[in-house]
CSV table of C-alpha atoms in Angstrom, one decimal:
chain,number,residue,atom,x,y,z
A,1,UNK,CA,146.6,101.0,119.6
A,2,UNK,CA,144.7,104.2,118.9
A,3,UNK,CA,143.8,104.0,115.2
A,4,UNK,CA,143.2,107.6,113.4
A,5,UNK,CA,142.7,108.3,109.7
A,6,UNK,CA,144.5,111.3,107.5
A,7,UNK,CA,142.7,114.2,106.4
A,8,UNK,CA,144.0,115.0,102.9
A,9,UNK,CA,141.5,112.7,101.3
A,10,UNK,CA,138.6,114.2,103.4
A,11,UNK,CA,139.6,117.5,102.1
A,12,UNK,CA,140.0,116.5,98.3
A,13,UNK,CA,136.9,114.4,98.4
A,14,UNK,CA,134.7,117.2,100.4
A,15,UNK,CA,136.1,119.9,98.0
A,16,UNK,CA,135.6,118.4,94.6
A,17,UNK,CA,132.6,117.7,93.0
A,18,UNK,CA,131.4,114.0,92.4
A,19,UNK,CA,133.4,112.0,89.7
A,20,UNK,CA,132.4,111.6,86.1
A,21,UNK,CA,130.2,108.4,86.1
A,22,UNK,CA,131.0,105.3,84.1
A,23,UNK,CA,129.0,102.3,83.3
A,24,UNK,CA,129.1,100.8,86.6
A,25,UNK,CA,130.5,103.6,89.0
A,26,UNK,CA,130.9,100.9,91.7
A,27,UNK,CA,134.1,99.3,92.0
A,28,UNK,CA,135.4,96.1,93.5
A,29,UNK,CA,136.7,96.3,97.4
A,30,UNK,CA,140.0,97.6,97.9
A,31,UNK,CA,143.0,95.3,99.2
A,32,UNK,CA,146.3,96.1,100.6
A,33,UNK,CA,148.3,93.3,102.1
A,34,UNK,CA,145.4,90.7,102.1
A,35,UNK,CA,143.0,93.4,103.8
A,36,UNK,CA,141.0,96.4,103.3
A,37,UNK,CA,142.1,99.7,104.4
A,38,UNK,CA,138.4,100.1,105.4
A,39,UNK,CA,135.5,98.5,106.6
A,40,UNK,CA,132.0,100.3,107.0
A,41,UNK,CA,129.9,98.4,109.5
A,42,UNK,CA,126.3,99.1,109.4
A,43,UNK,CA,123.4,98.6,111.7
A,44,UNK,CA,119.7,98.7,111.3
A,45,UNK,CA,117.1,99.6,114.4
A,46,UNK,CA,113.9,98.2,115.4
A,47,UNK,CA,111.8,96.1,113.2
A,48,UNK,CA,114.7,95.3,111.1
A,49,UNK,CA,115.4,91.7,110.3
A,50,UNK,CA,117.7,89.5,108.4
A,51,UNK,CA,116.2,85.8,109.0
A,52,UNK,CA,119.0,84.2,106.8
A,53,UNK,CA,122.2,83.4,108.5
A,54,UNK,CA,125.1,83.0,106.2
A,55,UNK,CA,128.9,82.7,105.6
A,56,UNK,CA,130.8,84.7,103.0
A,57,UNK,CA,134.2,86.0,101.9
A,58,UNK,CA,134.0,89.8,102.2
A,59,UNK,CA,136.9,89.9,99.7
A,60,UNK,CA,137.8,88.2,96.5
A,61,UNK,CA,139.8,84.8,97.5
A,62,UNK,CA,141.7,82.7,95.3
A,63,UNK,CA,140.3,79.3,96.5
A,64,UNK,CA,137.2,79.8,98.2
A,65,UNK,CA,135.8,76.8,100.4
A,66,UNK,CA,133.0,75.2,98.9
A,67,UNK,CA,129.6,76.4,99.7
A,68,UNK,CA,130.7,79.8,100.9
A,69,UNK,CA,130.4,82.5,98.4
A,70,UNK,CA,132.4,85.6,97.6
A,71,UNK,CA,131.6,89.2,97.7
A,72,UNK,CA,133.2,90.9,94.7
A,73,UNK,CA,131.3,94.2,94.6
A,74,UNK,CA,129.3,96.0,97.2
A,75,UNK,CA,127.9,98.1,94.6
A,76,UNK,CA,123.9,98.0,94.8
A,77,UNK,CA,123.0,97.4,91.1
A,78,UNK,CA,124.9,95.3,88.6
A,79,UNK,CA,126.4,97.0,85.4
A,80,UNK,CA,123.2,96.2,83.6
A,81,UNK,CA,120.9,98.3,86.2
A,82,UNK,CA,119.5,95.2,88.0
A,83,UNK,CA,119.3,95.2,91.8
A,84,UNK,CA,122.5,93.2,93.0
A,85,UNK,CA,121.8,90.1,95.3
A,86,UNK,CA,124.0,89.9,98.0
A,87,UNK,CA,124.9,86.3,99.7
A,88,UNK,CA,122.7,85.2,102.6
A,89,UNK,CA,123.2,87.1,105.7
A,90,UNK,CA,124.4,90.1,103.9
A,91,UNK,CA,121.8,90.7,101.6
A,92,UNK,CA,118.9,92.5,103.3
A,93,UNK,CA,121.2,94.7,105.6
A,94,UNK,CA,123.2,95.9,102.5
A,95,UNK,CA,119.5,96.7,100.4
A,96,UNK,CA,118.2,98.6,103.3
A,97,UNK,CA,121.3,100.9,102.9
A,98,UNK,CA,120.8,101.2,99.7
A,99,UNK,CA,117.0,102.1,100.3
A,100,UNK,CA,116.0,99.4,98.3
A,101,UNK,CA,112.2,100.3,97.9
A,102,UNK,CA,113.0,103.7,96.7
A,103,UNK,CA,114.8,105.0,93.2
A,104,UNK,CA,117.8,106.5,95.2
A,105,UNK,CA,120.2,104.1,93.9
A,106,UNK,CA,118.2,102.5,91.0
A,107,UNK,CA,116.9,105.7,88.9
A,108,UNK,CA,119.4,107.3,86.3
A,109,UNK,CA,121.8,109.3,88.0
A,110,UNK,CA,121.2,107.7,91.3
A,111,UNK,CA,125.1,106.1,91.6
A,112,UNK,CA,126.6,109.5,90.3
A,113,UNK,CA,125.1,111.5,93.3
A,114,UNK,CA,125.8,112.2,96.8
A,115,UNK,CA,122.7,110.4,97.9
A,116,UNK,CA,123.7,106.2,97.2
A,117,UNK,CA,125.9,105.7,100.4
A,118,UNK,CA,126.4,102.1,99.3
A,119,UNK,CA,127.4,103.0,95.7
A,120,UNK,CA,129.7,105.8,96.9
A,121,UNK,CA,131.3,103.4,99.4
A,122,UNK,CA,131.7,100.6,97.0
A,123,UNK,CA,133.2,103.2,94.4
A,124,UNK,CA,135.7,104.0,97.3
A,125,UNK,CA,136.7,100.4,97.9
A,126,UNK,CA,135.3,100.0,101.4
A,127,UNK,CA,134.2,96.5,102.7
A,128,UNK,CA,130.5,96.9,103.8
A,129,UNK,CA,129.2,94.5,106.2
A,130,UNK,CA,125.9,94.5,108.3
A,131,UNK,CA,125.5,93.9,111.9
A,132,UNK,CA,123.3,91.0,113.4
A,133,UNK,CA,121.8,91.5,116.7
A,134,UNK,CA,122.1,87.6,117.0
A,135,UNK,CA,125.8,87.9,116.6
A,136,UNK,CA,128.1,88.6,113.8
A,137,UNK,CA,132.0,87.9,113.3
A,138,UNK,CA,134.8,87.9,110.8
A,139,UNK,CA,137.2,85.1,111.2
A,140,UNK,CA,140.6,84.0,109.6
A,141,UNK,CA,140.7,81.1,107.5
A,142,UNK,CA,143.6,79.4,105.2
A,143,UNK,CA,141.5,80.6,102.4
A,144,UNK,CA,140.8,83.8,103.6
A,145,UNK,CA,138.8,86.1,106.0
A,146,UNK,CA,135.2,84.6,106.3
A,147,UNK,CA,132.4,87.1,107.9
A,148,UNK,CA,129.7,84.9,109.6
A,149,UNK,CA,126.2,86.4,110.3
A,150,UNK,CA,123.6,84.8,112.4
A,151,UNK,CA,120.0,85.5,111.3
A,152,UNK,CA,118.0,87.7,113.5
A,153,UNK,CA,114.2,88.9,113.8
A,154,UNK,CA,112.2,91.6,115.6
A,155,UNK,CA,112.7,90.6,119.1
A,156,UNK,CA,116.4,90.4,118.8
A,157,UNK,CA,116.6,94.0,117.6
A,158,UNK,CA,114.8,95.1,120.8
A,159,UNK,CA,116.6,92.7,123.1
A,160,UNK,CA,118.3,94.8,126.2
A,161,UNK,CA,120.8,97.4,125.0
A,162,UNK,CA,123.6,96.0,126.9
A,163,UNK,CA,123.1,92.7,124.8
A,164,UNK,CA,123.4,94.4,121.7
A,165,UNK,CA,126.1,96.8,122.6
A,166,UNK,CA,128.3,93.6,123.7
A,167,UNK,CA,127.6,92.0,120.5
A,168,UNK,CA,128.8,95.0,118.4
A,169,UNK,CA,131.7,95.4,120.3
A,170,UNK,CA,132.5,91.6,119.7
A,171,UNK,CA,132.0,92.3,116.1
A,172,UNK,CA,134.4,95.2,116.0
A,173,UNK,CA,137.0,93.2,118.0
A,174,UNK,CA,136.6,90.4,115.6
A,175,UNK,CA,137.6,92.8,112.6
A,176,UNK,CA,140.3,94.3,114.4
A,177,UNK,CA,142.1,90.9,115.2
A,178,UNK,CA,141.3,89.4,111.8
A,179,UNK,CA,142.4,92.5,109.9
A,180,UNK,CA,144.8,94.6,112.4
A,181,UNK,CA,145.6,97.4,110.0
A,182,UNK,CA,142.1,98.1,108.9
A,183,UNK,CA,139.9,101.2,109.9
A,184,UNK,CA,136.5,100.8,111.1
A,185,UNK,CA,133.7,103.3,110.5
A,186,UNK,CA,130.1,102.7,111.8
A,187,UNK,CA,127.1,103.8,110.5
A,188,UNK,CA,124.0,102.8,112.4
A,189,UNK,CA,120.1,103.9,112.0
A,190,UNK,CA,117.4,104.5,114.5
A,191,UNK,CA,117.7,102.5,117.8
A,192,UNK,CA,120.7,100.7,116.1
A,193,UNK,CA,122.4,104.5,116.7
A,194,UNK,CA,121.9,104.3,120.7
A,195,UNK,CA,123.6,100.9,120.4
A,196,UNK,CA,126.4,102.1,118.5
A,197,UNK,CA,127.2,105.4,120.7
A,198,UNK,CA,126.8,103.3,123.7
A,199,UNK,CA,129.7,101.0,122.4
A,200,UNK,CA,131.6,104.1,121.1
A,201,UNK,CA,131.1,106.0,124.5
A,202,UNK,CA,132.5,102.6,126.5
A,203,UNK,CA,135.5,102.6,124.3
A,204,UNK,CA,136.0,106.6,124.1
A,205,UNK,CA,135.7,106.9,128.1
A,206,UNK,CA,138.5,103.9,128.1
A,207,UNK,CA,140.6,105.5,125.6
A,208,UNK,CA,140.7,102.6,123.5
A,209,UNK,CA,139.3,103.2,120.2
A,210,UNK,CA,141.6,101.1,118.7
A,211,UNK,CA,140.8,100.6,115.0
A,212,UNK,CA,137.3,102.4,115.4
A,213,UNK,CA,137.9,105.7,113.8
A,214,UNK,CA,134.2,107.1,113.8
A,215,UNK,CA,131.0,106.1,114.6
A,216,UNK,CA,128.1,107.8,112.8
A,217,UNK,CA,124.3,107.8,113.9
A,218,UNK,CA,121.3,108.4,111.7
A,219,UNK,CA,118.1,109.7,113.2
A,220,UNK,CA,118.9,107.9,116.2
A,221,UNK,CA,117.6,108.1,120.2
A,222,UNK,CA,120.9,108.9,121.5
A,223,UNK,CA,119.1,111.3,124.0
A,224,UNK,CA,116.4,108.8,124.7
A,225,UNK,CA,112.8,110.0,123.7
A,226,UNK,CA,110.3,112.1,125.3
A,227,UNK,CA,107.5,109.7,125.3
A,228,UNK,CA,109.9,106.7,126.5
A,229,UNK,CA,107.5,104.9,128.8
A,230,UNK,CA,104.7,105.3,125.8
A,231,UNK,CA,106.9,104.4,122.9
A,232,UNK,CA,108.5,101.4,124.7
A,233,UNK,CA,106.8,99.7,127.4
A,234,UNK,CA,103.2,100.4,126.4
A,235,UNK,CA,103.3,99.3,122.9
A,236,UNK,CA,106.1,96.8,123.5
A,237,UNK,CA,104.2,95.0,126.1
A,238,UNK,CA,100.5,95.6,125.0
A,239,UNK,CA,101.2,94.1,121.3
A,240,UNK,CA,103.6,91.3,122.4
A,241,UNK,CA,106.7,93.5,121.4
A,242,UNK,CA,105.8,93.1,117.5
A,243,UNK,CA,106.1,96.8,117.8
A,244,UNK,CA,107.4,99.4,119.8
A,245,UNK,CA,110.4,98.2,122.1
A,246,UNK,CA,111.0,96.2,124.8
A,247,UNK,CA,110.7,97.3,128.7
A,248,UNK,CA,114.9,97.1,128.7
A,249,UNK,CA,114.9,99.6,125.5
A,250,UNK,CA,112.2,101.8,127.0
A,251,UNK,CA,113.9,102.1,130.3
A,252,UNK,CA,117.3,103.3,128.6
A,253,UNK,CA,115.3,105.8,126.5
A,254,UNK,CA,113.8,107.1,130.0
A,255,UNK,CA,117.4,107.2,131.5
A,256,UNK,CA,118.8,108.9,128.5
A,257,UNK,CA,116.0,111.4,128.2
A,258,UNK,CA,116.7,112.2,132.0
A,259,UNK,CA,120.2,113.0,131.4
A,260,UNK,CA,120.0,114.4,128.1
A,261,UNK,CA,122.2,117.5,128.9
A,262,UNK,CA,124.8,115.9,131.0
A,263,UNK,CA,125.2,113.1,128.4
A,264,UNK,CA,125.7,115.3,125.9
A,265,UNK,CA,128.3,117.1,127.4
A,266,UNK,CA,130.1,113.7,128.0
A,267,UNK,CA,129.8,113.2,124.1
A,268,UNK,CA,131.4,116.5,123.2
A,269,UNK,CA,133.9,115.9,126.0
A,270,UNK,CA,134.8,112.5,124.4
A,271,UNK,CA,134.5,113.4,120.8
A,272,UNK,CA,136.9,116.2,120.7
A,273,UNK,CA,139.0,113.7,118.5
A,274,UNK,CA,135.9,114.1,115.9
A,275,UNK,CA,135.3,110.2,116.4
A,276,UNK,CA,131.4,110.4,117.0
A,277,UNK,CA,129.1,112.4,114.8
A,278,UNK,CA,125.2,112.4,115.4
A,279,UNK,CA,123.3,113.0,111.9
A,280,UNK,CA,119.7,114.0,112.1
A,281,UNK,CA,116.6,115.5,109.9
A,282,UNK,CA,114.2,118.0,111.0
A,283,UNK,CA,110.3,116.9,111.3
A,284,UNK,CA,111.0,113.2,111.3
A,285,UNK,CA,107.5,111.8,112.5
A,286,UNK,CA,109.2,109.4,115.0
A,287,UNK,CA,110.3,112.3,116.8
A,288,UNK,CA,107.3,114.4,116.7
A,289,UNK,CA,105.5,115.6,119.6
A,290,UNK,CA,102.4,113.9,119.2
A,291,UNK,CA,100.4,111.8,121.8
A,292,UNK,CA,101.6,108.5,119.5
A,293,UNK,CA,105.1,109.5,118.5
A,294,UNK,CA,108.4,109.4,120.4
A,295,UNK,CA,108.4,113.1,121.0
A,296,UNK,CA,111.4,115.6,121.4
A,297,UNK,CA,111.8,116.7,117.7
A,298,UNK,CA,115.5,117.1,116.9
A,299,UNK,CA,116.8,116.6,120.7
A,300,UNK,CA,116.9,112.7,120.7
A,301,UNK,CA,119.0,112.9,117.6
A,302,UNK,CA,121.6,115.3,118.1
A,303,UNK,CA,124.4,116.8,120.6
A,304,UNK,CA,123.5,120.1,122.5
A,305,UNK,CA,125.9,122.1,124.2
A,306,UNK,CA,123.1,123.8,126.1
A,307,UNK,CA,119.4,123.0,127.0
A,308,UNK,CA,117.1,123.1,124.1
A,309,UNK,CA,113.6,121.8,123.3
A,310,UNK,CA,115.0,120.5,119.9
A,311,UNK,CA,112.3,122.6,117.9
A,312,UNK,CA,114.6,124.2,115.8
A,313,UNK,CA,117.1,123.0,113.0
A,314,UNK,CA,119.3,126.2,113.3
A,315,UNK,CA,119.5,126.2,117.3
A,316,UNK,CA,122.6,127.3,118.3
A,317,UNK,CA,123.0,124.9,121.0
A,318,UNK,CA,123.3,122.0,118.5
A,319,UNK,CA,127.1,121.1,118.8
A,320,UNK,CA,128.4,121.1,115.4
A,321,UNK,CA,130.6,119.2,115.4
A,322,UNK,CA,129.8,116.4,116.6
A,323,UNK,CA,126.3,117.1,115.0
A,324,UNK,CA,125.3,117.4,111.1
A,325,UNK,CA,122.2,118.4,110.0
A,326,UNK,CA,120.9,118.3,106.5
A,327,UNK,CA,120.8,122.1,105.6
A,328,UNK,CA,118.5,122.0,102.4
A,329,UNK,CA,114.7,121.6,102.4
A,330,UNK,CA,115.0,118.2,100.7
A,331,UNK,CA,116.7,117.1,104.1
A,332,UNK,CA,113.9,118.0,106.2
A,333,UNK,CA,111.3,115.2,106.6
A,334,UNK,CA,108.3,117.6,106.2
A,335,UNK,CA,110.1,118.4,102.3
A,336,UNK,CA,109.9,116.8,99.1
A,337,UNK,CA,112.7,114.3,99.9
A,338,UNK,CA,115.3,112.9,97.7
A,339,UNK,CA,114.7,110.4,95.0
A,340,UNK,CA,111.1,109.2,96.6
A,341,UNK,CA,113.0,108.9,100.2
A,342,UNK,CA,111.5,111.2,103.0
A,343,UNK,CA,110.5,110.6,106.6
A,344,UNK,CA,112.8,108.7,108.9
A,345,UNK,CA,114.9,107.1,106.5
A,346,UNK,CA,115.5,110.5,104.9
A,347,UNK,CA,118.9,111.4,106.8
A,348,UNK,CA,120.8,108.4,105.2
A,349,UNK,CA,120.6,109.9,101.7
A,350,UNK,CA,121.0,113.4,102.6
A,351,UNK,CA,124.1,114.8,100.6
A,352,UNK,CA,126.1,116.4,103.1
A,353,UNK,CA,125.7,113.8,105.8
A,354,UNK,CA,126.7,110.9,103.0
A,355,UNK,CA,129.9,113.3,101.7
A,356,UNK,CA,130.8,113.5,105.3
A,357,UNK,CA,130.9,109.4,105.8
A,358,UNK,CA,132.3,109.1,102.5
A,359,UNK,CA,135.2,111.5,103.2
A,360,UNK,CA,136.0,109.9,106.4
A,361,UNK,CA,136.2,106.2,104.2
A,362,UNK,CA,138.3,107.9,101.6
A,363,UNK,CA,140.8,109.1,104.2
A,364,UNK,CA,141.3,105.3,105.2
A,365,UNK,CA,142.6,104.8,101.6
A,366,UNK,CA,144.8,107.9,101.1
A,367,UNK,CA,147.9,108.7,102.9
A,368,UNK,CA,147.7,112.7,102.2
A,369,UNK,CA,147.3,115.3,104.6
A,370,UNK,CA,145.9,118.8,105.3
A,371,UNK,CA,145.9,121.2,108.2
A,372,UNK,CA,145.4,125.0,108.5
A,373,UNK,CA,149.2,126.5,108.5
A,374,UNK,CA,147.9,130.0,109.3
A,375,UNK,CA,144.8,131.9,110.3
A,376,UNK,CA,143.1,132.3,107.4
A,377,UNK,CA,145.2,130.2,105.1
A,378,UNK,CA,144.1,127.3,102.9
A,379,UNK,CA,144.6,123.5,104.2
A,380,UNK,CA,148.2,122.2,103.6
A,381,UNK,CA,149.7,118.9,103.7
A,382,UNK,CA,152.0,118.5,106.7
A,383,UNK,CA,153.0,122.1,107.1
A,384,UNK,CA,156.3,123.2,108.4
A,385,UNK,CA,155.0,126.3,110.2
A,386,UNK,CA,152.0,126.6,112.4
A,387,UNK,CA,150.4,129.8,113.9
A,388,UNK,CA,149.0,129.3,117.5
A,389,UNK,CA,147.9,133.2,117.5
A,390,UNK,CA,146.1,135.1,114.8
A,391,UNK,CA,148.0,138.3,115.7
A,392,UNK,CA,150.8,139.4,113.3
A,393,UNK,CA,153.5,138.6,116.1
A,394,UNK,CA,151.8,135.8,117.6
A,395,UNK,CA,153.0,132.6,119.1
A,396,UNK,CA,154.1,130.1,116.0
A,397,UNK,CA,155.8,126.7,115.9
A,398,UNK,CA,158.2,126.0,113.1
A,399,UNK,CA,160.4,123.9,111.7
A,400,UNK,CA,158.0,121.0,112.1
A,401,UNK,CA,159.0,117.4,111.7
A,402,UNK,CA,155.6,115.0,111.8
A,403,UNK,CA,156.1,111.6,113.3
A,404,UNK,CA,152.2,110.8,113.3
A,405,UNK,CA,149.8,112.1,110.8
A,406,UNK,CA,146.5,110.4,111.1
A,407,UNK,CA,142.9,111.2,110.8
A,408,UNK,CA,142.1,111.8,114.7
A,409,UNK,CA,145.3,113.3,115.6
A,410,UNK,CA,148.8,114.3,114.5
A,411,UNK,CA,152.1,114.5,116.4
A,412,UNK,CA,155.2,116.2,115.6
A,413,UNK,CA,158.2,118.3,117.0
A,414,UNK,CA,159.1,122.1,116.1
A,415,UNK,CA,160.4,125.3,117.6
A,416,UNK,CA,158.2,127.3,119.3
A,417,UNK,CA,158.6,131.0,119.2
A,418,UNK,CA,156.7,133.2,121.7
A,419,UNK,CA,156.5,136.4,120.0
A,420,UNK,CA,155.4,139.8,121.3
A,421,UNK,CA,151.5,139.4,121.0
A,422,UNK,CA,151.5,136.1,122.6
A,423,UNK,CA,153.8,136.8,125.6
A,424,UNK,CA,150.9,136.7,128.0
A,425,UNK,CA,150.4,133.3,127.4
A,426,UNK,CA,153.8,131.9,126.5
A,427,UNK,CA,156.7,133.0,128.5
A,428,UNK,CA,159.6,131.7,126.5
A,429,UNK,CA,161.6,134.5,125.3
A,430,UNK,CA,164.1,132.2,123.4
A,431,UNK,CA,162.7,129.7,120.7
A,432,UNK,CA,162.5,126.0,122.4
A,433,UNK,CA,161.7,123.0,120.6
A,434,UNK,CA,158.5,121.5,121.6
A,435,UNK,CA,156.1,118.7,120.9
A,436,UNK,CA,152.7,119.7,118.9
A,437,UNK,CA,149.7,117.8,118.7
A,438,UNK,CA,147.0,118.4,116.2
A,439,UNK,CA,143.4,117.0,116.7
A,440,UNK,CA,139.5,117.9,116.4
A,441,UNK,CA,139.3,117.2,112.8
A,442,UNK,CA,136.7,119.8,111.8
A,443,UNK,CA,134.4,120.5,108.3
A,444,UNK,CA,135.0,123.8,107.2
A,445,UNK,CA,132.2,126.2,107.0
A,446,UNK,CA,132.1,126.9,103.3
A,447,UNK,CA,134.5,124.6,102.0
A,448,UNK,CA,133.9,121.2,101.5
A,449,UNK,CA,137.0,119.6,103.2
A,450,UNK,CA,138.3,118.9,106.8
A,451,UNK,CA,140.8,120.2,108.6
A,452,UNK,CA,142.4,119.9,112.3
A,453,UNK,CA,140.7,122.4,114.7
A,454,UNK,CA,143.0,122.2,117.8
A,455,UNK,CA,146.7,122.4,118.0
A,456,UNK,CA,148.4,121.7,121.6
A,457,UNK,CA,151.8,122.3,122.8
A,458,UNK,CA,152.2,120.4,126.0
A,459,UNK,CA,154.2,121.4,128.9
A,460,UNK,CA,155.2,125.2,127.7
A,461,UNK,CA,156.0,127.6,130.4
A,462,UNK,CA,153.4,130.3,130.5
A,463,UNK,CA,153.5,133.6,132.0
A,464,UNK,CA,152.9,132.7,135.6
A,465,UNK,CA,156.2,130.7,135.4
A,466,UNK,CA,154.9,126.8,135.5
A,467,UNK,CA,154.3,124.4,132.8
A,468,UNK,CA,151.1,123.6,131.5
A,469,UNK,CA,149.5,123.3,128.0
A,470,UNK,CA,149.2,125.9,125.3
A,471,UNK,CA,146.3,125.5,122.8
A,472,UNK,CA,145.7,127.1,119.6
A,473,UNK,CA,142.5,126.8,117.6
A,474,UNK,CA,143.3,126.3,113.9
A,475,UNK,CA,139.8,127.0,112.4
A,476,UNK,CA,139.0,126.1,108.4
A,477,UNK,CA,139.5,128.3,105.5
A,478,UNK,CA,136.7,130.0,104.1
A,479,UNK,CA,137.4,130.0,100.6
């Protein structure tokens, strides 16, 4: 099954300011038919650890088994403002997601901003589950689904990447088996992003994304790092792998850095459905070009469509989508930061990046849609007509009837009219009923919303008198 998400919740959320605050803005997880509409899986990178193992019910249950705690809220603070403690196995990962050593979620106004991602996800009703490098899984029980987490330490976080990828794949597959109708979003920090990207790439290349609707990487070496041998083999081996990384991780950094242009081309091709997003921050010291840092500046973190040294945050080579860069000085690691957060953690609290992830999650809980029916028009729910050419007498598809409308794509049938201005591409002289496919959900340039970026009409007779695919770039409204 290919899972996808509707657009309208993205459009409404990104176009709207943050909702008014209440005493505790974070709510409990949403439930429909005994399962949540969306699970957000979070990965940490090197040096992360959660040594406690544990089992917990990620949703409230009527009769929990003795000794298994229940998570009733994923809000990082209680109604009284105290830091919330989560059950063993979940606590460290979720608190790191809230940047627990800063004021980002605890200060007045923290929960009300687009910086405390965990609070916003909780407010949207998401279930948030941390990944374990030693193994984690969701399993059905008579009382309700139970999440099992095996404690891990730093050596586990720098194990051979293929081991970590297999364990992430196993965790995602366990969620799909237990909650078959639940969408899965992954957010992964630092080297965890390299693991998440590899898992996504395997699924995308095999065309089996399943319930995995989107993967986000945060300041992650998806293209490897320039100083791969120094950053990995030297520090890891000489210091007993207490800091740095293992030889296997270093080898993967080197492989990706040497293959970065071809690798990014593959990402762009595989992410036409918008299922992968790389988020980065300029001037992160982790990727500085000094002798004892990773090197490469932005180039390790983002997806590029042409060779580039990664030194400019406004480089035309950055492929956006599928890349996001926080555009404000507060989201530059050399700037003042946000709520006391700067450096390698900064990307996780940048408002634009948080909003993008929140919009994806909200879309899983909302059945409304949005698309661009005509060039320059505002996105609308399930339009009856879509223009494939911006010319006044260009090709249009009218009388549309939609059989599927989800985040990664929509499918319908309609009547194609190859009007005069479009005859160089479309050879039909009388209207024909055709299949229409929408894809590439794209964040609009000025409006805080998403819209499908591409419309495809397969098996259309073209001016060369053979059947091919007619493609129209829908674009975004600028209002």
